[in-house]
Amino acid sequence: MIRIRRFFLLLALIAAGACGDDNNLDDASIPNVVDTVTLGALVGTPITTPSGFSIDVGAVRTDRTTDFEFAYNIQPDGQPVFLPRTAIGLPSATAAPGLQLRSETFGEIVLAGSNGYVTDEPVPIEGGQRYVVRSRVICSGLAVPKYGKLEILSFEDRSVTFQVLTNNNCGYKGLQPGLPDQ
């Protein structure tokens, strides 16, 4: 009888400890920072020009890796677009990377949502627009994506420049500078 009581007491202590942390994640350890990134179009720029964007790395060359969330290109009609991986034929076995247009200012975007991302078609972009970005699954231990936000700053020749804040803490969706708590 005493063993059964101890067992239930132990279960109660474990349950109480789990309730103290509402997200059950390790504390965030990587500060969110704002950076500026320039990408060249997939077509019509030197192959050495980065055309892809990876939340965990930044600008990447698409001839060297497929580990990116989206690429930049200009459609035949002149429309600049971001191309999520699935839109260029790179399928994802889990949640597909995507972009979500937002109406808030860059600073007002404070939390990424889980759903509502364009993942399988070109995303037309214009100066001043803001997006939340969901990555491919990078956090393999948790099987979750990472998140970021960006704002289109300018277009020049066949390139786009944007400011971006990335959250490289697995399981966190907070999109403000500093250590996230969400």
Coordinates of N, CA and C in Angstrom, one line a residue:
M1 N 0.8 -1.2 0.0 CA 0.0 0.0 0.0 C 0.9 1.3 0.0
I2 N 2.0 1.2 0.8 CA 2.9 2.4 0.8 C 3.5 2.6 -0.5
R3 N 3.8 1.6 -1.3 CA 4.4 1.7 -2.6 C 3.5 2.4 -3.6
I4 N 2.2 2.0 -3.5 CA 1.2 2.6 -4.3 C 1.1 4.1 -4.0
R5 N 1.1 4.5 -2.8 CA 1.0 5.9 -2.4 C 2.2 6.7 -2.9
R6 N 3.4 6.1 -2.8 CA 4.6 6.7 -3.3 C 4.6 6.9 -4.8
F7 N 4.0 5.9 -5.5 CA 3.9 5.9 -6.9 C 3.0 7.1 -7.3
F8 N 1.9 7.2 -6.7 CA 0.9 8.3 -7.0 C 1.5 9.7 -6.6
L9 N 2.2 9.7 -5.5 CA 2.9 10.9 -5.1 C 3.9 11.4 -6.2
L10 N 4.7 10.4 -6.6 CA 5.7 10.7 -7.7 C 5.0 11.2 -9.0
L11 N 3.9 10.5 -9.4 CA 3.2 11.0 -10.5 C 2.7 12.4 -10.4
A12 N 2.1 12.7 -9.2 CA 1.6 14.1 -8.9 C 2.7 15.1 -9.0
L13 N 3.9 14.8 -8.5 CA 5.0 15.7 -8.5 C 5.5 15.9 -10.0
I14 N 5.5 14.9 -10.7 CA 5.9 15.0 -12.2 C 4.9 15.9 -12.9
A15 N 3.7 15.7 -12.7 CA 2.6 16.4 -13.3 C 2.7 17.9 -12.9
A16 N 2.9 18.2 -11.6 CA 3.0 19.6 -11.2 C 4.2 20.2 -11.8
G17 N 5.3 19.5 -11.9 CA 6.5 20.1 -12.5 C 6.3 20.4 -14.0
A18 N 5.6 19.6 -14.7 CA 5.3 19.8 -16.1 C 4.4 21.0 -16.3
C19 N 3.5 21.3 -15.3 CA 2.6 22.4 -15.5 C 3.3 23.7 -15.3
G20 N 4.5 23.7 -14.7 CA 5.1 25.0 -14.4 C 5.7 25.7 -15.7
D21 N 5.9 25.0 -16.7 CA 6.4 25.5 -18.0 C 5.4 25.3 -19.1
D22 N 4.8 26.4 -19.5 CA 3.6 26.2 -20.4 C 4.0 25.7 -21.8
N23 N 5.3 25.8 -22.2 CA 5.7 25.4 -23.6 C 6.6 24.1 -23.6
N24 N 7.1 23.7 -22.4 CA 7.9 22.5 -22.3 C 9.1 22.6 -23.2
L25 N 9.6 23.8 -23.5 CA 10.8 24.0 -24.3 C 12.0 24.4 -23.5
D26 N 13.2 24.1 -24.0 CA 14.4 24.6 -23.3 C 14.3 26.1 -23.5
D27 N 14.9 26.8 -22.6 CA 15.0 28.3 -22.6 C 15.6 28.7 -24.0
A28 N 15.1 29.8 -24.6 CA 15.7 30.3 -25.8 C 17.1 30.8 -25.5
S29 N 18.0 30.5 -26.4 CA 19.4 30.9 -26.2 C 20.0 31.7 -27.3
I30 N 19.3 31.9 -28.4 CA 19.8 32.6 -29.5 C 19.0 33.9 -29.7
P31 N 19.5 35.0 -29.6 CA 18.8 36.3 -29.7 C 18.2 36.4 -31.1
N32 N 17.0 36.9 -31.3 CA 16.5 37.3 -32.6 C 17.1 38.6 -33.0
V33 N 17.6 38.7 -34.2 CA 18.3 40.0 -34.6 C 17.7 40.3 -36.0
V34 N 17.7 41.6 -36.3 CA 17.3 42.1 -37.6 C 18.5 42.2 -38.5
D35 N 18.4 41.8 -39.7 CA 19.5 41.8 -40.7 C 19.0 42.3 -42.0
T36 N 19.8 42.7 -42.9 CA 19.4 43.0 -44.3 C 20.0 42.0 -45.3
V37 N 19.2 41.5 -46.2 CA 19.6 40.5 -47.1 C 19.3 40.9 -48.5
T38 N 20.2 40.6 -49.5 CA 20.0 40.9 -50.9 C 20.1 39.6 -51.6
L39 N 19.1 39.3 -52.5 CA 19.0 38.1 -53.3 C 19.0 38.5 -54.8
G40 N 19.7 37.8 -55.6 CA 19.6 38.0 -57.1 C 18.6 37.0 -57.6
A41 N 18.0 37.3 -58.8 CA 17.0 36.4 -59.4 C 17.7 35.1 -59.8
L42 N 16.9 34.0 -59.8 CA 17.3 32.7 -60.2 C 17.8 32.7 -61.7
V43 N 17.1 33.5 -62.5 CA 17.4 33.6 -63.9 C 17.9 35.0 -64.2
G44 N 19.0 35.0 -65.0 CA 19.5 36.3 -65.5 C 20.6 37.0 -64.6
T45 N 21.0 36.2 -63.6 CA 22.1 36.7 -62.7 C 23.2 35.6 -62.7
P46 N 24.5 36.0 -62.4 CA 25.5 35.0 -62.3 C 25.2 33.9 -61.4
I47 N 25.6 32.7 -61.7 CA 25.3 31.5 -60.8 C 25.9 31.7 -59.4
T48 N 26.9 32.5 -59.3 CA 27.5 32.8 -58.0 C 26.7 33.7 -57.1
T49 N 25.6 34.3 -57.6 CA 24.8 35.2 -56.9 C 23.8 34.4 -56.0
P50 N 23.7 34.6 -54.7 CA 22.7 33.9 -53.9 C 21.3 34.3 -54.4
S51 N 20.5 33.3 -54.6 CA 19.1 33.5 -55.0 C 18.1 32.9 -54.0
G52 N 18.6 32.1 -53.0 CA 17.7 31.4 -52.0 C 17.9 32.1 -50.6
F53 N 16.9 31.9 -49.8 CA 17.0 32.4 -48.4 C 16.7 31.2 -47.5
S54 N 17.6 31.0 -46.5 CA 17.4 30.0 -45.5 C 17.3 30.7 -44.1
I55 N 16.3 30.4 -43.4 CA 16.1 31.0 -42.1 C 17.3 30.8 -41.2
D56 N 17.9 29.6 -41.2 CA 19.0 29.4 -40.3 C 20.4 29.9 -40.8
V57 N 20.5 30.2 -42.1 CA 21.8 30.6 -42.7 C 21.8 32.0 -43.3
G58 N 20.7 32.4 -43.9 CA 20.6 33.6 -44.6 C 20.6 33.4 -46.1
A59 N 21.2 34.3 -46.9 CA 21.3 34.1 -48.4 C 22.1 32.9 -48.7
V60 N 21.6 32.1 -49.7 CA 22.4 30.9 -50.1 C 22.3 30.8 -51.6
R61 N 23.4 30.1 -52.1 CA 23.4 29.8 -53.6 C 22.6 28.6 -53.8
T62 N 21.7 28.7 -54.7 CA 20.8 27.5 -55.0 C 21.5 26.4 -55.8
D63 N 22.7 26.7 -56.4 CA 23.4 25.7 -57.1 C 24.3 24.9 -56.1
R64 N 24.4 25.3 -54.9 CA 25.2 24.6 -53.9 C 24.3 23.8 -52.8
T65 N 23.1 24.2 -52.6 CA 22.3 23.6 -51.6 C 20.8 23.7 -51.9
T66 N 20.0 22.8 -51.4 CA 18.5 22.9 -51.5 C 18.0 23.2 -50.2
D67 N 18.8 23.5 -49.2 CA 18.4 23.8 -47.8 C 18.0 25.3 -47.8
F68 N 16.9 25.7 -48.3 CA 16.4 27.1 -48.2 C 14.9 27.0 -48.2
E69 N 14.3 28.2 -47.8 CA 12.8 28.3 -47.6 C 12.2 28.8 -48.9
F70 N 12.8 29.7 -49.6 CA 12.3 30.3 -50.8 C 13.5 30.8 -51.7
A71 N 13.2 31.0 -52.9 CA 14.1 31.6 -53.9 C 13.4 32.8 -54.5
Y72 N 14.3 33.7 -55.0 CA 13.8 34.9 -55.6 C 13.9 34.8 -57.1
N73 N 12.9 35.3 -57.9 CA 13.0 35.3 -59.3 C 12.1 36.4 -59.9
I74 N 12.2 36.7 -61.1 CA 11.4 37.6 -61.8 C 10.6 36.9 -62.9
Q75 N 9.3 36.9 -62.9 CA 8.5 36.2 -63.9 C 8.7 36.9 -65.3
P76 N 8.4 36.1 -66.4 CA 8.5 36.7 -67.7 C 7.8 38.0 -67.9
D77 N 6.7 38.3 -67.2 CA 6.0 39.5 -67.3 C 6.6 40.6 -66.5
G78 N 7.7 40.4 -65.8 CA 8.4 41.4 -65.1 C 8.0 41.4 -63.6
Q79 N 7.1 40.6 -63.1 CA 6.6 40.5 -61.8 C 7.7 39.8 -60.9
P80 N 8.2 40.5 -59.9 CA 9.1 39.8 -58.9 C 8.3 38.9 -58.0
V81 N 8.9 37.7 -57.7 CA 8.2 36.7 -56.9 C 9.2 36.0 -56.0
F82 N 8.7 35.6 -54.9 CA 9.4 34.6 -54.0 C 8.8 33.2 -54.4
L83 N 9.6 32.2 -54.5 CA 9.2 30.9 -54.9 C 9.5 29.9 -53.7
P84 N 8.4 29.6 -53.0 CA 8.6 28.5 -51.9 C 9.2 27.3 -52.6
R85 N 9.8 26.5 -51.8 CA 10.5 25.2 -52.3 C 9.5 24.4 -53.1
T86 N 8.3 24.1 -52.7 CA 7.4 23.3 -53.4 C 7.1 23.9 -54.8
A87 N 7.0 25.2 -54.9 CA 6.7 25.9 -56.1 C 7.8 25.6 -57.2
I88 N 9.0 25.3 -56.8 CA 10.1 25.0 -57.7 C 10.4 23.5 -57.8
G89 N 9.5 22.7 -57.3 CA 9.7 21.3 -57.4 C 10.5 20.6 -56.3
L90 N 10.7 21.2 -55.2 CA 11.5 20.6 -54.1 C 10.5 20.3 -53.0
P91 N 9.9 19.1 -53.0 CA 8.9 18.7 -52.1 C 9.5 18.6 -50.7
S92 N 8.6 18.7 -49.7 CA 8.9 18.6 -48.3 C 8.1 17.4 -47.7
A93 N 8.8 16.6 -46.9 CA 8.2 15.4 -46.3 C 7.3 15.8 -45.1
T94 N 7.6 17.0 -44.6 CA 6.8 17.5 -43.5 C 6.2 18.9 -43.8
A95 N 6.0 19.7 -42.8 CA 5.4 21.0 -43.1 C 6.2 21.8 -44.1
A96 N 5.6 22.2 -45.2 CA 6.3 22.8 -46.3 C 6.6 24.3 -45.9
P97 N 7.8 24.8 -46.3 CA 8.2 26.2 -46.1 C 7.2 27.1 -46.8
G98 N 6.9 28.2 -46.3 CA 6.0 29.1 -47.0 C 6.1 30.5 -46.5
L99 N 5.3 31.4 -47.1 CA 5.2 32.8 -46.8 C 3.8 33.2 -46.5
Q100 N 3.6 34.1 -45.6 CA 2.3 34.6 -45.3 C 2.3 36.2 -45.3
L101 N 1.6 36.8 -46.2 CA 1.5 38.2 -46.3 C 0.9 38.8 -45.0
R102 N 1.4 39.9 -44.5 CA 0.9 40.5 -43.3 C 0.7 42.0 -43.5
S103 N -0.3 42.5 -42.8 CA -0.7 43.9 -43.0 C 0.0 44.8 -42.0
E104 N 0.4 44.2 -40.8 CA 1.0 45.0 -39.8 C 2.4 45.6 -40.2
T105 N 2.8 46.6 -39.5 CA 4.2 47.1 -39.7 C 5.2 46.0 -39.3
F106 N 6.4 46.1 -39.8 CA 7.4 45.1 -39.4 C 7.5 45.0 -37.9
G107 N 7.6 46.1 -37.2 CA 7.7 46.0 -35.7 C 6.5 45.5 -35.0
E108 N 5.3 45.6 -35.6 CA 4.1 45.1 -35.0 C 3.9 43.6 -35.2
I109 N 4.6 43.0 -36.1 CA 4.5 41.5 -36.3 C 5.4 40.9 -35.1
V110 N 4.7 40.3 -34.1 CA 5.4 39.9 -32.9 C 5.3 38.3 -32.8
L111 N 4.4 37.7 -33.5 CA 4.3 36.2 -33.3 C 3.9 35.6 -34.6
A112 N 4.5 34.5 -35.0 CA 4.2 33.7 -36.2 C 3.1 32.8 -35.9
G113 N 2.2 32.6 -36.9 CA 1.1 31.6 -36.8 C 1.6 30.3 -37.3
S114 N 0.8 29.2 -37.1 CA 1.1 27.9 -37.5 C 0.6 27.6 -38.9
N115 N -0.5 28.3 -39.4 CA -1.1 28.0 -40.6 C -1.3 29.2 -41.5
G116 N -1.7 29.0 -42.7 CA -2.0 30.1 -43.6 C -0.9 30.6 -44.5
Y117 N 0.1 29.7 -44.7 CA 1.3 30.0 -45.5 C 1.1 29.6 -46.9
V118 N 1.5 30.4 -47.9 CA 1.5 30.0 -49.3 C 2.8 29.1 -49.5
T119 N 2.6 27.9 -49.9 CA 3.7 26.9 -50.0 C 4.0 26.4 -51.3
D120 N 3.0 26.5 -52.3 CA 3.1 25.7 -53.5 C 2.9 26.5 -54.8
E121 N 3.0 27.9 -54.7 CA 2.9 28.7 -55.9 C 3.7 30.0 -55.7
P122 N 4.1 30.6 -56.8 CA 4.9 31.9 -56.7 C 4.1 32.9 -55.9
V123 N 4.8 33.7 -55.1 CA 4.3 34.7 -54.3 C 4.7 36.1 -54.8
P124 N 3.8 36.8 -55.5 CA 4.2 38.1 -56.1 C 4.5 39.1 -54.9
I125 N 5.6 39.8 -55.1 CA 6.0 40.7 -54.1 C 6.2 42.2 -54.6
E126 N 6.0 43.1 -53.7 CA 6.1 44.6 -54.0 C 6.9 45.2 -52.8
G127 N 7.5 46.4 -53.1 CA 8.2 47.1 -52.1 C 7.3 47.5 -51.0
G128 N 7.8 47.4 -49.7 CA 7.0 47.7 -48.5 C 6.2 46.6 -48.0
Q129 N 6.0 45.5 -48.7 CA 5.2 44.4 -48.2 C 6.0 43.6 -47.1
R130 N 5.2 43.0 -46.2 CA 5.8 42.3 -45.1 C 5.2 40.9 -45.1
Y131 N 6.1 39.9 -44.7 CA 5.7 38.5 -44.7 C 6.3 37.9 -43.4
V132 N 5.5 36.8 -43.0 CA 6.1 35.9 -42.0 C 6.5 34.7 -42.8
V133 N 7.7 34.1 -42.5 CA 8.3 33.0 -43.2 C 8.3 31.8 -42.3
R134 N 7.8 30.6 -42.8 CA 7.9 29.4 -42.0 C 9.0 28.5 -42.7
S135 N 9.9 28.0 -42.0 CA 11.0 27.2 -42.6 C 10.6 25.8 -42.9
R136 N 11.4 25.0 -43.6 CA 11.3 23.6 -43.6 C 11.6 23.1 -42.2
V137 N 11.4 21.8 -41.9 CA 11.7 21.3 -40.6 C 13.2 21.3 -40.4
I138 N 13.7 22.2 -39.6 CA 15.1 22.3 -39.3 C 15.4 21.6 -37.9
C139 N 14.5 21.8 -37.0 CA 14.6 21.2 -35.6 C 14.2 19.8 -35.6
S140 N 15.1 18.9 -36.1 CA 14.6 17.5 -36.3 C 14.2 16.8 -35.0
G141 N 14.9 17.2 -33.9 CA 14.5 16.5 -32.6 C 13.1 16.8 -32.2
L142 N 12.6 18.0 -32.5 CA 11.2 18.4 -32.2 C 10.3 18.3 -33.4
A143 N 10.8 18.1 -34.6 CA 10.1 18.1 -35.8 C 9.2 19.3 -36.0
V144 N 9.8 20.5 -35.8 CA 9.1 21.7 -36.0 C 9.9 22.7 -36.9
P145 N 9.3 23.6 -37.6 CA 10.0 24.6 -38.3 C 10.5 25.8 -37.5
K146 N 11.3 26.6 -38.1 CA 11.6 27.9 -37.5 C 10.8 29.0 -38.2
Y147 N 10.8 30.2 -37.6 CA 10.0 31.3 -38.2 C 10.9 32.6 -38.3
G148 N 10.4 33.4 -39.2 CA 11.0 34.8 -39.3 C 10.0 35.7 -39.9
K149 N 10.4 37.0 -40.0 CA 9.6 38.0 -40.7 C 10.5 38.8 -41.6
L150 N 9.9 39.3 -42.7 CA 10.7 40.2 -43.6 C 9.9 41.3 -44.1
E151 N 10.6 42.3 -44.6 CA 9.9 43.5 -45.2 C 10.8 43.8 -46.5
I152 N 10.1 43.9 -47.6 CA 10.7 44.2 -48.9 C 11.2 45.7 -48.8
L153 N 12.5 46.0 -49.0 CA 13.0 47.3 -48.9 C 13.1 47.9 -50.3
S154 N 13.7 47.1 -51.3 CA 14.0 47.7 -52.6 C 14.2 46.6 -53.6
F155 N 14.1 47.1 -54.9 CA 14.5 46.2 -56.0 C 15.5 47.0 -56.8
E156 N 16.5 46.3 -57.3 CA 17.5 47.0 -58.2 C 18.0 46.0 -59.2
D157 N 18.0 46.4 -60.5 CA 18.3 45.4 -61.5 C 17.6 44.1 -61.4
R158 N 18.2 43.0 -61.1 CA 17.5 41.8 -61.0 C 17.7 41.2 -59.5
S159 N 17.7 42.2 -58.6 CA 17.8 41.8 -57.2 C 16.7 42.4 -56.3
V160 N 16.6 41.8 -55.1 CA 15.6 42.3 -54.1 C 16.4 42.4 -52.8
T161 N 16.1 43.5 -52.0 CA 16.7 43.7 -50.7 C 15.6 43.7 -49.7
F162 N 15.8 43.0 -48.6 CA 14.7 43.0 -47.6 C 15.4 43.0 -46.2
Q163 N 14.7 43.5 -45.2 CA 15.1 43.4 -43.8 C 14.4 42.1 -43.3
V164 N 15.1 41.4 -42.4 CA 14.6 40.1 -41.9 C 15.0 40.0 -40.5
L165 N 14.1 39.4 -39.7 CA 14.3 39.0 -38.4 C 14.1 37.5 -38.3
T166 N 15.0 36.7 -37.9 CA 14.8 35.2 -37.8 C 14.9 34.8 -36.4
N167 N 14.0 33.8 -36.0 CA 14.0 33.2 -34.7 C 14.6 31.8 -34.9
N168 N 15.8 31.6 -34.5 CA 16.5 30.3 -34.6 C 16.5 29.5 -33.4
N169 N 15.5 29.7 -32.5 CA 15.2 28.9 -31.3 C 14.1 27.9 -31.6
C170 N 14.5 26.6 -31.6 CA 13.5 25.5 -32.0 C 12.3 25.6 -31.1
G171 N 11.1 25.6 -31.7 CA 9.8 25.6 -31.0 C 9.3 27.0 -30.7
Y172 N 10.0 28.1 -30.9 CA 9.6 29.4 -30.6 C 9.1 30.1 -31.8
K173 N 8.1 31.0 -31.6 CA 7.4 31.7 -32.7 C 7.5 33.2 -32.5
G174 N 8.1 33.7 -31.4 CA 8.2 35.1 -31.1 C 9.1 35.8 -32.2
L175 N 8.6 37.0 -32.7 CA 9.3 37.7 -33.7 C 9.7 39.1 -33.3
Q176 N 10.3 39.3 -32.2 CA 10.8 40.6 -31.7 C 12.2 40.4 -31.4
P177 N 13.0 41.5 -31.6 CA 14.4 41.4 -31.3 C 14.7 41.0 -29.8
G178 N 15.8 40.3 -29.6 CA 16.2 39.7 -28.3 C 15.8 38.3 -28.2
L179 N 15.9 37.8 -26.9 CA 15.6 36.4 -26.7 C 14.1 36.2 -26.6
P180 N 13.5 35.3 -27.4 CA 12.1 35.2 -27.4 C 11.6 34.4 -26.2
D181 N 10.4 34.7 -25.8 CA 9.7 34.0 -24.7 C 8.5 33.2 -25.2
Q182 N 8.2 33.3 -26.5 CA 7.1 32.6 -27.0 C 7.5 31.8 -28.2

